[in-house]
């Protein structure tokens, strides 16, 4: 009866199943047929979407109400299952197929990002978990009862390509273009649509927008100033708490997506976009650290020293709120930069001969960021992290020299 409710798209029942899975009940749920019930629900969802014109779904900002809870349930099951579970191989195959069935829904979510960004983040975590679980089983020589190779699922691969596509875009735009410095000429791409432009147009169109105004985020050392853009009549330049939340959602998705892509066998990111993204991540990481240093030097209470008079005196809690965003997002940007460099290193390792075009792009990135010589201009307690960035950047440079 319970699994019948899941198959009938009941949203609340998944919360109970998620609770059971997190309390050592994942294997029992799998044996009882929870994945089959989720597949029935996914098929119903697919049939409904096929009957609904795309424009109607997008204009109404529709998302199946049960999709978020289904993805969270799958994530909880995957995180609770041991590689030693005798049916792990078949479970991975079933879940990859199940996630692939939801491709139409996730394709729309990507188009509407950052709306429903948390669901997209849950999806990426599911994909990373199932890929890691597959790899763990293979290493233990337990994958597949008949010892065949890993089964390819076209729907799952389509999802992976979708995640790679949005990662390529988001990594280049941690903040609006106007706040970012110019990239080297060979790393510049004129994207027809930048996600920030769509977001800011929506915000500007809102009536009675009450989101708290905040100083612009530190987006590079050159642009690291406490300037408010709130003078624009259309609201396009004003920075706010709402925009910080969107930027945070994007940063988390990029970090998780890079972690997933590192687990994949094939290289799915275009090198120019990836190199441009590393430049952006280096810019914002160093700028965030500099801003943290400024606040630590002057103190939150003595805010008149660090906030221009043109802004007036900001309330102390506003400066503290910004400090919280800096502390949250700075490490995410740093981690993403490391993962992106590791991703490039992994790609270079697998090449028998070097791609001169890719190498020129990567050398341009290293020349811009100086990561191979300086690492990050780290705070004293994070100097070790900065040296690691320098180390993997130096390794990348050496690998390119050795490739024929």
CSV table of N, CA and C in Angstrom, one decimal, residues 84-190:
chain,number,residue,atom,x,y,z
A,84,UNK,N,29.2,-3.4,-0.3
A,84,UNK,CA,29.1,-4.9,0.0
A,84,UNK,C,27.7,-5.4,-0.2
A,85,UNK,N,26.7,-4.6,-0.3
A,85,UNK,CA,25.3,-5.0,-0.6
A,85,UNK,C,25.3,-5.9,-1.8
A,86,UNK,N,24.8,-7.1,-1.8
A,86,UNK,CA,25.0,-8.0,-2.9
A,86,UNK,C,24.3,-7.6,-4.2
A,87,UNK,N,23.3,-6.8,-4.1
A,87,UNK,CA,22.6,-6.3,-5.3
A,87,UNK,C,23.0,-4.9,-5.7
A,88,UNK,N,24.1,-4.4,-5.2
A,88,UNK,CA,24.5,-3.0,-5.5
A,88,UNK,C,24.6,-2.7,-7.0
A,89,UNK,N,25.2,-3.7,-7.7
A,89,UNK,CA,25.4,-3.4,-9.1
A,89,UNK,C,24.1,-3.2,-9.9
A,90,UNK,N,23.1,-4.1,-9.6
A,90,UNK,CA,21.8,-4.0,-10.2
A,90,UNK,C,21.1,-2.7,-9.7
A,91,UNK,N,21.3,-2.4,-8.5
A,91,UNK,CA,20.7,-1.2,-7.9
A,91,UNK,C,21.2,0.1,-8.6
A,92,UNK,N,22.5,0.1,-8.9
A,92,UNK,CA,23.1,1.3,-9.6
A,92,UNK,C,22.5,1.4,-11.0
A,93,UNK,N,22.4,0.3,-11.7
A,93,UNK,CA,21.8,0.3,-13.0
A,93,UNK,C,20.4,0.7,-13.0
A,94,UNK,N,19.6,0.3,-12.0
A,94,UNK,CA,18.2,0.7,-11.9
A,94,UNK,C,18.1,2.2,-11.6
A,95,UNK,N,18.9,2.7,-10.7
A,95,UNK,CA,18.8,4.1,-10.3
A,95,UNK,C,19.2,5.0,-11.5
A,96,UNK,N,20.3,4.6,-12.2
A,96,UNK,CA,20.7,5.4,-13.4
A,96,UNK,C,19.6,5.5,-14.4
A,97,UNK,N,18.9,4.4,-14.6
A,97,UNK,CA,17.8,4.4,-15.5
A,97,UNK,C,16.6,5.2,-15.0
A,98,UNK,N,16.4,5.1,-13.7
A,98,UNK,CA,15.3,5.9,-13.1
A,98,UNK,C,15.6,7.4,-13.2
A,99,UNK,N,16.8,7.8,-12.9
A,99,UNK,CA,17.1,9.3,-13.0
A,99,UNK,C,17.0,9.7,-14.4
A,100,UNK,N,17.4,8.9,-15.4
A,100,UNK,CA,17.3,9.3,-16.8
A,100,UNK,C,15.9,9.5,-17.3
A,101,UNK,N,15.0,8.8,-16.6
A,101,UNK,CA,13.6,8.9,-17.0
A,101,UNK,C,13.0,10.3,-16.7
A,102,UNK,N,13.7,11.0,-15.8
A,102,UNK,CA,13.3,12.4,-15.4
A,102,UNK,C,14.0,13.4,-16.2
A,103,UNK,N,14.7,13.0,-17.3
A,103,UNK,CA,15.4,14.0,-18.0
A,103,UNK,C,14.6,15.2,-18.5
A,104,UNK,N,13.4,15.0,-19.0
A,104,UNK,CA,12.6,16.2,-19.5
A,104,UNK,C,12.3,17.2,-18.4
A,105,UNK,N,12.1,16.7,-17.2
A,105,UNK,CA,11.9,17.6,-16.1
A,105,UNK,C,13.1,18.4,-15.7
A,106,UNK,N,14.2,17.7,-15.7
A,106,UNK,CA,15.5,18.3,-15.3
A,106,UNK,C,16.0,19.3,-16.4
A,107,UNK,N,15.7,19.0,-17.6
A,107,UNK,CA,16.0,19.9,-18.7
A,107,UNK,C,15.3,21.2,-18.6
A,108,UNK,N,14.1,21.2,-18.1
A,108,UNK,CA,13.3,22.4,-17.9
A,108,UNK,C,13.9,23.1,-16.7
A,109,UNK,N,14.3,22.4,-15.7
A,109,UNK,CA,14.8,23.0,-14.5
A,109,UNK,C,16.1,23.8,-14.8
A,110,UNK,N,16.9,23.2,-15.6
A,110,UNK,CA,18.2,23.8,-16.1
A,110,UNK,C,17.9,25.1,-16.8
A,111,UNK,N,16.9,25.1,-17.7
A,111,UNK,CA,16.5,26.3,-18.4
A,111,UNK,C,16.0,27.4,-17.5
A,112,UNK,N,15.4,27.0,-16.3
A,112,UNK,CA,14.9,28.0,-15.4
A,112,UNK,C,15.8,28.3,-14.2
A,113,UNK,N,17.0,27.8,-14.2
A,113,UNK,CA,17.9,28.1,-13.1
A,113,UNK,C,18.0,29.6,-12.9
A,114,UNK,N,18.0,30.0,-11.6
A,114,UNK,CA,18.1,29.3,-10.3
A,114,UNK,C,16.9,28.8,-9.7
A,115,UNK,N,15.7,28.9,-10.4
A,115,UNK,CA,14.5,28.4,-9.8
A,115,UNK,C,14.6,26.9,-9.7
A,116,UNK,N,14.2,26.4,-8.5
A,116,UNK,CA,14.4,24.9,-8.2
A,116,UNK,C,15.8,24.5,-8.2
A,117,UNK,N,16.8,25.4,-7.9
A,117,UNK,CA,18.2,25.0,-7.9
A,117,UNK,C,18.5,24.0,-6.9
A,118,UNK,N,17.8,23.9,-5.8
A,118,UNK,CA,18.1,22.9,-4.8
A,118,UNK,C,17.8,21.5,-5.3
A,119,UNK,N,16.8,21.3,-6.2
A,119,UNK,CA,16.4,20.0,-6.7
A,119,UNK,C,17.5,19.6,-7.7
A,120,UNK,N,18.1,20.6,-8.4
A,120,UNK,CA,19.2,20.3,-9.4
A,120,UNK,C,20.4,19.8,-8.6
A,121,UNK,N,20.7,20.5,-7.5
A,121,UNK,CA,21.8,20.1,-6.6
A,121,UNK,C,21.6,18.7,-6.1
A,122,UNK,N,20.4,18.4,-5.7
A,122,UNK,CA,20.2,17.0,-5.2
A,122,UNK,C,20.4,16.0,-6.3
A,123,UNK,N,20.0,16.3,-7.5
A,123,UNK,CA,20.2,15.4,-8.6
A,123,UNK,C,21.7,15.1,-8.8
A,124,UNK,N,22.5,16.2,-8.8
A,124,UNK,CA,23.9,16.0,-9.1
A,124,UNK,C,24.5,15.2,-8.0
A,125,UNK,N,24.1,15.4,-6.7
A,125,UNK,CA,24.6,14.5,-5.6
A,125,UNK,C,24.2,13.1,-5.8
A,126,UNK,N,23.0,12.8,-6.3
A,126,UNK,CA,22.6,11.5,-6.6
A,126,UNK,C,23.5,10.9,-7.7
A,127,UNK,N,23.8,11.6,-8.7
A,127,UNK,CA,24.6,11.1,-9.8
A,127,UNK,C,26.0,10.8,-9.4
A,128,UNK,N,26.5,11.7,-8.5
A,128,UNK,CA,27.9,11.4,-8.0
A,128,UNK,C,27.9,10.2,-7.1
A,129,UNK,N,26.9,10.0,-6.3
A,129,UNK,CA,26.8,8.9,-5.4
A,129,UNK,C,26.7,7.6,-6.1
A,130,UNK,N,25.8,7.5,-7.2
A,130,UNK,CA,25.7,6.3,-7.9
A,130,UNK,C,26.9,5.9,-8.7
A,131,UNK,N,27.6,7.0,-9.2
A,131,UNK,CA,28.8,6.8,-10.0
A,131,UNK,C,29.9,6.3,-9.1
A,132,UNK,N,30.0,6.9,-7.9
A,132,UNK,CA,31.0,6.4,-6.9
A,132,UNK,C,30.8,5.0,-6.4
A,133,UNK,N,29.5,4.7,-6.3
A,133,UNK,CA,29.1,3.3,-5.8
A,133,UNK,C,29.5,2.3,-6.9
A,134,UNK,N,29.2,2.6,-8.1
A,134,UNK,CA,29.6,1.7,-9.2
A,134,UNK,C,31.1,1.5,-9.2
A,135,UNK,N,31.9,2.6,-9.1
A,135,UNK,CA,33.3,2.4,-9.1
A,135,UNK,C,33.8,1.6,-8.0
A,136,UNK,N,33.2,1.8,-6.8
A,136,UNK,CA,33.7,1.1,-5.6
A,136,UNK,C,33.4,-0.4,-5.8
A,137,UNK,N,32.3,-0.8,-6.4
A,137,UNK,CA,31.9,-2.2,-6.6
A,137,UNK,C,32.9,-2.8,-7.6
A,138,UNK,N,33.2,-2.0,-8.6
A,138,UNK,CA,34.1,-2.5,-9.7
A,138,UNK,C,35.5,-2.8,-9.1
A,139,UNK,N,35.9,-1.9,-8.2
A,139,UNK,CA,37.2,-2.1,-7.6
A,139,UNK,C,37.3,-3.4,-6.7
A,140,UNK,N,36.1,-3.7,-6.2
A,140,UNK,CA,36.0,-4.9,-5.3
A,140,UNK,C,35.7,-6.2,-6.1
A,141,UNK,N,35.6,-6.0,-7.5
A,141,UNK,CA,35.3,-7.1,-8.4
A,141,UNK,C,33.9,-7.8,-8.1
A,142,UNK,N,33.0,-6.9,-7.7
A,142,UNK,CA,31.7,-7.4,-7.4
A,142,UNK,C,30.7,-6.8,-8.4
A,143,UNK,N,31.1,-6.0,-9.3
A,143,UNK,CA,30.2,-5.4,-10.2
A,143,UNK,C,29.6,-6.4,-11.3
A,144,UNK,N,28.3,-6.5,-11.3
A,144,UNK,CA,27.6,-7.4,-12.1
A,144,UNK,C,27.8,-8.9,-11.8
A,145,UNK,N,26.7,-9.6,-11.7
A,145,UNK,CA,26.7,-11.0,-11.4
A,145,UNK,C,27.4,-11.8,-12.5
A,146,UNK,N,27.4,-11.4,-13.7
A,146,UNK,CA,28.0,-12.1,-14.8
A,146,UNK,C,29.3,-11.5,-15.2
A,147,UNK,N,29.9,-10.6,-14.4
A,147,UNK,CA,31.2,-10.0,-14.6
A,147,UNK,C,31.3,-9.3,-16.0
A,148,UNK,N,30.2,-8.8,-16.5
A,148,UNK,CA,30.3,-8.0,-17.7
A,148,UNK,C,30.6,-6.5,-17.3
A,149,UNK,N,30.9,-5.7,-18.3
A,149,UNK,CA,31.3,-4.4,-18.0
A,149,UNK,C,30.1,-3.5,-17.6
A,150,UNK,N,30.4,-2.3,-17.1
A,150,UNK,CA,29.4,-1.4,-16.7
A,150,UNK,C,28.4,-1.1,-17.8
A,151,UNK,N,27.1,-1.2,-17.5
A,151,UNK,CA,26.1,-0.9,-18.5
A,151,UNK,C,26.0,0.6,-18.8
A,152,UNK,N,25.9,0.9,-20.0
A,152,UNK,CA,25.7,2.3,-20.4
A,152,UNK,C,24.2,2.6,-20.4
A,153,UNK,N,23.8,3.8,-19.8
A,153,UNK,CA,22.4,4.2,-19.8
A,153,UNK,C,22.4,5.5,-20.5
A,154,UNK,N,21.6,5.6,-21.7
A,154,UNK,CA,21.6,6.8,-22.5
A,154,UNK,C,20.9,7.9,-21.7
A,155,UNK,N,19.9,7.6,-20.9
A,155,UNK,CA,19.2,8.7,-20.2
A,155,UNK,C,20.1,9.3,-19.2
A,156,UNK,N,20.9,8.5,-18.5
A,156,UNK,CA,21.8,9.0,-17.5
A,156,UNK,C,22.9,9.8,-18.1
A,157,UNK,N,23.4,9.3,-19.3
A,157,UNK,CA,24.4,10.1,-20.0
A,157,UNK,C,23.9,11.4,-20.5
A,158,UNK,N,22.6,11.5,-20.9
A,158,UNK,CA,22.0,12.7,-21.3
A,158,UNK,C,22.0,13.7,-20.1
A,159,UNK,N,21.7,13.2,-18.9
A,159,UNK,CA,21.7,14.0,-17.7
A,159,UNK,C,23.1,14.5,-17.4
A,160,UNK,N,24.1,13.7,-17.6
A,160,UNK,CA,25.5,14.1,-17.4
A,160,UNK,C,25.9,15.2,-18.3
A,161,UNK,N,25.5,15.1,-19.6
A,161,UNK,CA,25.8,16.1,-20.6
A,161,UNK,C,25.1,17.4,-20.2
A,162,UNK,N,23.8,17.3,-19.7
A,162,UNK,CA,23.1,18.5,-19.2
A,162,UNK,C,23.8,19.2,-18.1
A,163,UNK,N,24.3,18.4,-17.1
A,163,UNK,CA,25.0,19.0,-16.0
A,163,UNK,C,26.3,19.6,-16.5
A,164,UNK,N,27.0,19.0,-17.4
A,164,UNK,CA,28.2,19.6,-17.9
A,164,UNK,C,27.9,20.9,-18.6
A,165,UNK,N,26.8,21.0,-19.3
A,165,UNK,CA,26.5,22.2,-20.1
A,165,UNK,C,26.2,23.4,-19.1
A,166,UNK,N,25.4,23.1,-18.0
A,166,UNK,CA,25.1,24.2,-17.1
A,166,UNK,C,26.4,24.6,-16.3
A,167,UNK,N,27.2,23.6,-16.0
A,167,UNK,CA,28.4,23.9,-15.3
A,167,UNK,C,29.3,24.8,-16.1
A,168,UNK,N,29.5,24.5,-17.4
A,168,UNK,CA,30.3,25.4,-18.3
A,168,UNK,C,29.8,26.8,-18.2
A,169,UNK,N,28.5,27.0,-18.1
A,169,UNK,CA,28.0,28.4,-18.1
A,169,UNK,C,28.2,29.0,-16.8
A,170,UNK,N,27.7,28.4,-15.7
A,170,UNK,CA,27.7,29.0,-14.4
A,170,UNK,C,29.2,29.3,-13.9
A,171,UNK,N,30.1,28.4,-14.2
A,171,UNK,CA,31.5,28.6,-13.8
A,171,UNK,C,32.1,29.9,-14.3
A,172,UNK,N,31.6,30.4,-15.4
A,172,UNK,CA,32.1,31.6,-16.0
A,172,UNK,C,31.5,32.9,-15.4
A,173,UNK,N,30.3,32.7,-14.8
A,173,UNK,CA,29.6,33.8,-14.3
A,173,UNK,C,29.2,33.7,-12.8
A,174,UNK,N,30.2,33.7,-11.9
A,174,UNK,CA,29.8,33.6,-10.5
A,174,UNK,C,29.0,34.8,-10.0
A,175,UNK,N,29.3,35.9,-10.7
A,175,UNK,CA,28.6,37.2,-10.5
A,175,UNK,C,28.3,37.8,-11.9
A,176,UNK,N,27.4,38.8,-11.9
A,176,UNK,CA,27.1,39.5,-13.2
A,176,UNK,C,28.3,40.0,-13.9
A,177,UNK,N,28.2,39.9,-15.2
A,177,UNK,CA,29.4,40.3,-16.1
A,177,UNK,C,30.0,41.6,-15.8
A,178,UNK,N,29.1,42.6,-15.5
A,178,UNK,CA,29.6,44.0,-15.2
A,178,UNK,C,30.5,44.1,-14.0
A,179,UNK,N,30.4,43.1,-13.1
A,179,UNK,CA,31.3,43.1,-11.9
A,179,UNK,C,32.6,42.3,-12.1
A,180,UNK,N,32.7,41.6,-13.3
A,180,UNK,CA,33.9,40.8,-13.5
A,180,UNK,C,34.9,41.5,-14.4
A,181,UNK,N,36.2,41.4,-14.2
A,181,UNK,CA,37.2,42.0,-15.1
A,181,UNK,C,37.2,41.2,-16.4
A,182,UNK,N,37.8,41.9,-17.4
A,182,UNK,CA,37.9,41.2,-18.8
A,182,UNK,C,38.9,40.0,-18.7
A,183,UNK,N,38.5,39.0,-19.4
A,183,UNK,CA,39.4,37.8,-19.5
A,183,UNK,C,40.4,38.0,-20.6
A,184,UNK,N,41.4,37.2,-20.7
A,184,UNK,CA,42.3,37.3,-21.9
A,184,UNK,C,41.5,37.1,-23.1
A,185,UNK,N,41.9,37.7,-24.2
A,185,UNK,CA,41.2,37.6,-25.5
A,185,UNK,C,40.8,36.2,-25.9
A,186,UNK,N,41.7,35.3,-25.8
A,186,UNK,CA,41.4,33.9,-26.3
A,186,UNK,C,40.5,33.1,-25.4
A,187,UNK,N,40.1,33.7,-24.3
A,187,UNK,CA,39.2,33.0,-23.3
A,187,UNK,C,37.8,33.7,-23.3
A,188,UNK,N,37.7,34.7,-24.1
A,188,UNK,CA,36.4,35.4,-24.1
A,188,UNK,C,35.4,34.7,-25.1
A,189,UNK,N,34.2,34.6,-24.6
A,189,UNK,CA,33.1,34.1,-25.4
A,189,UNK,C,31.9,35.0,-25.2
A,190,UNK,N,31.2,35.4,-26.3
A,190,UNK,CA,30.0,36.2,-26.2
A,190,UNK,C,28.8,35.3,-26.1
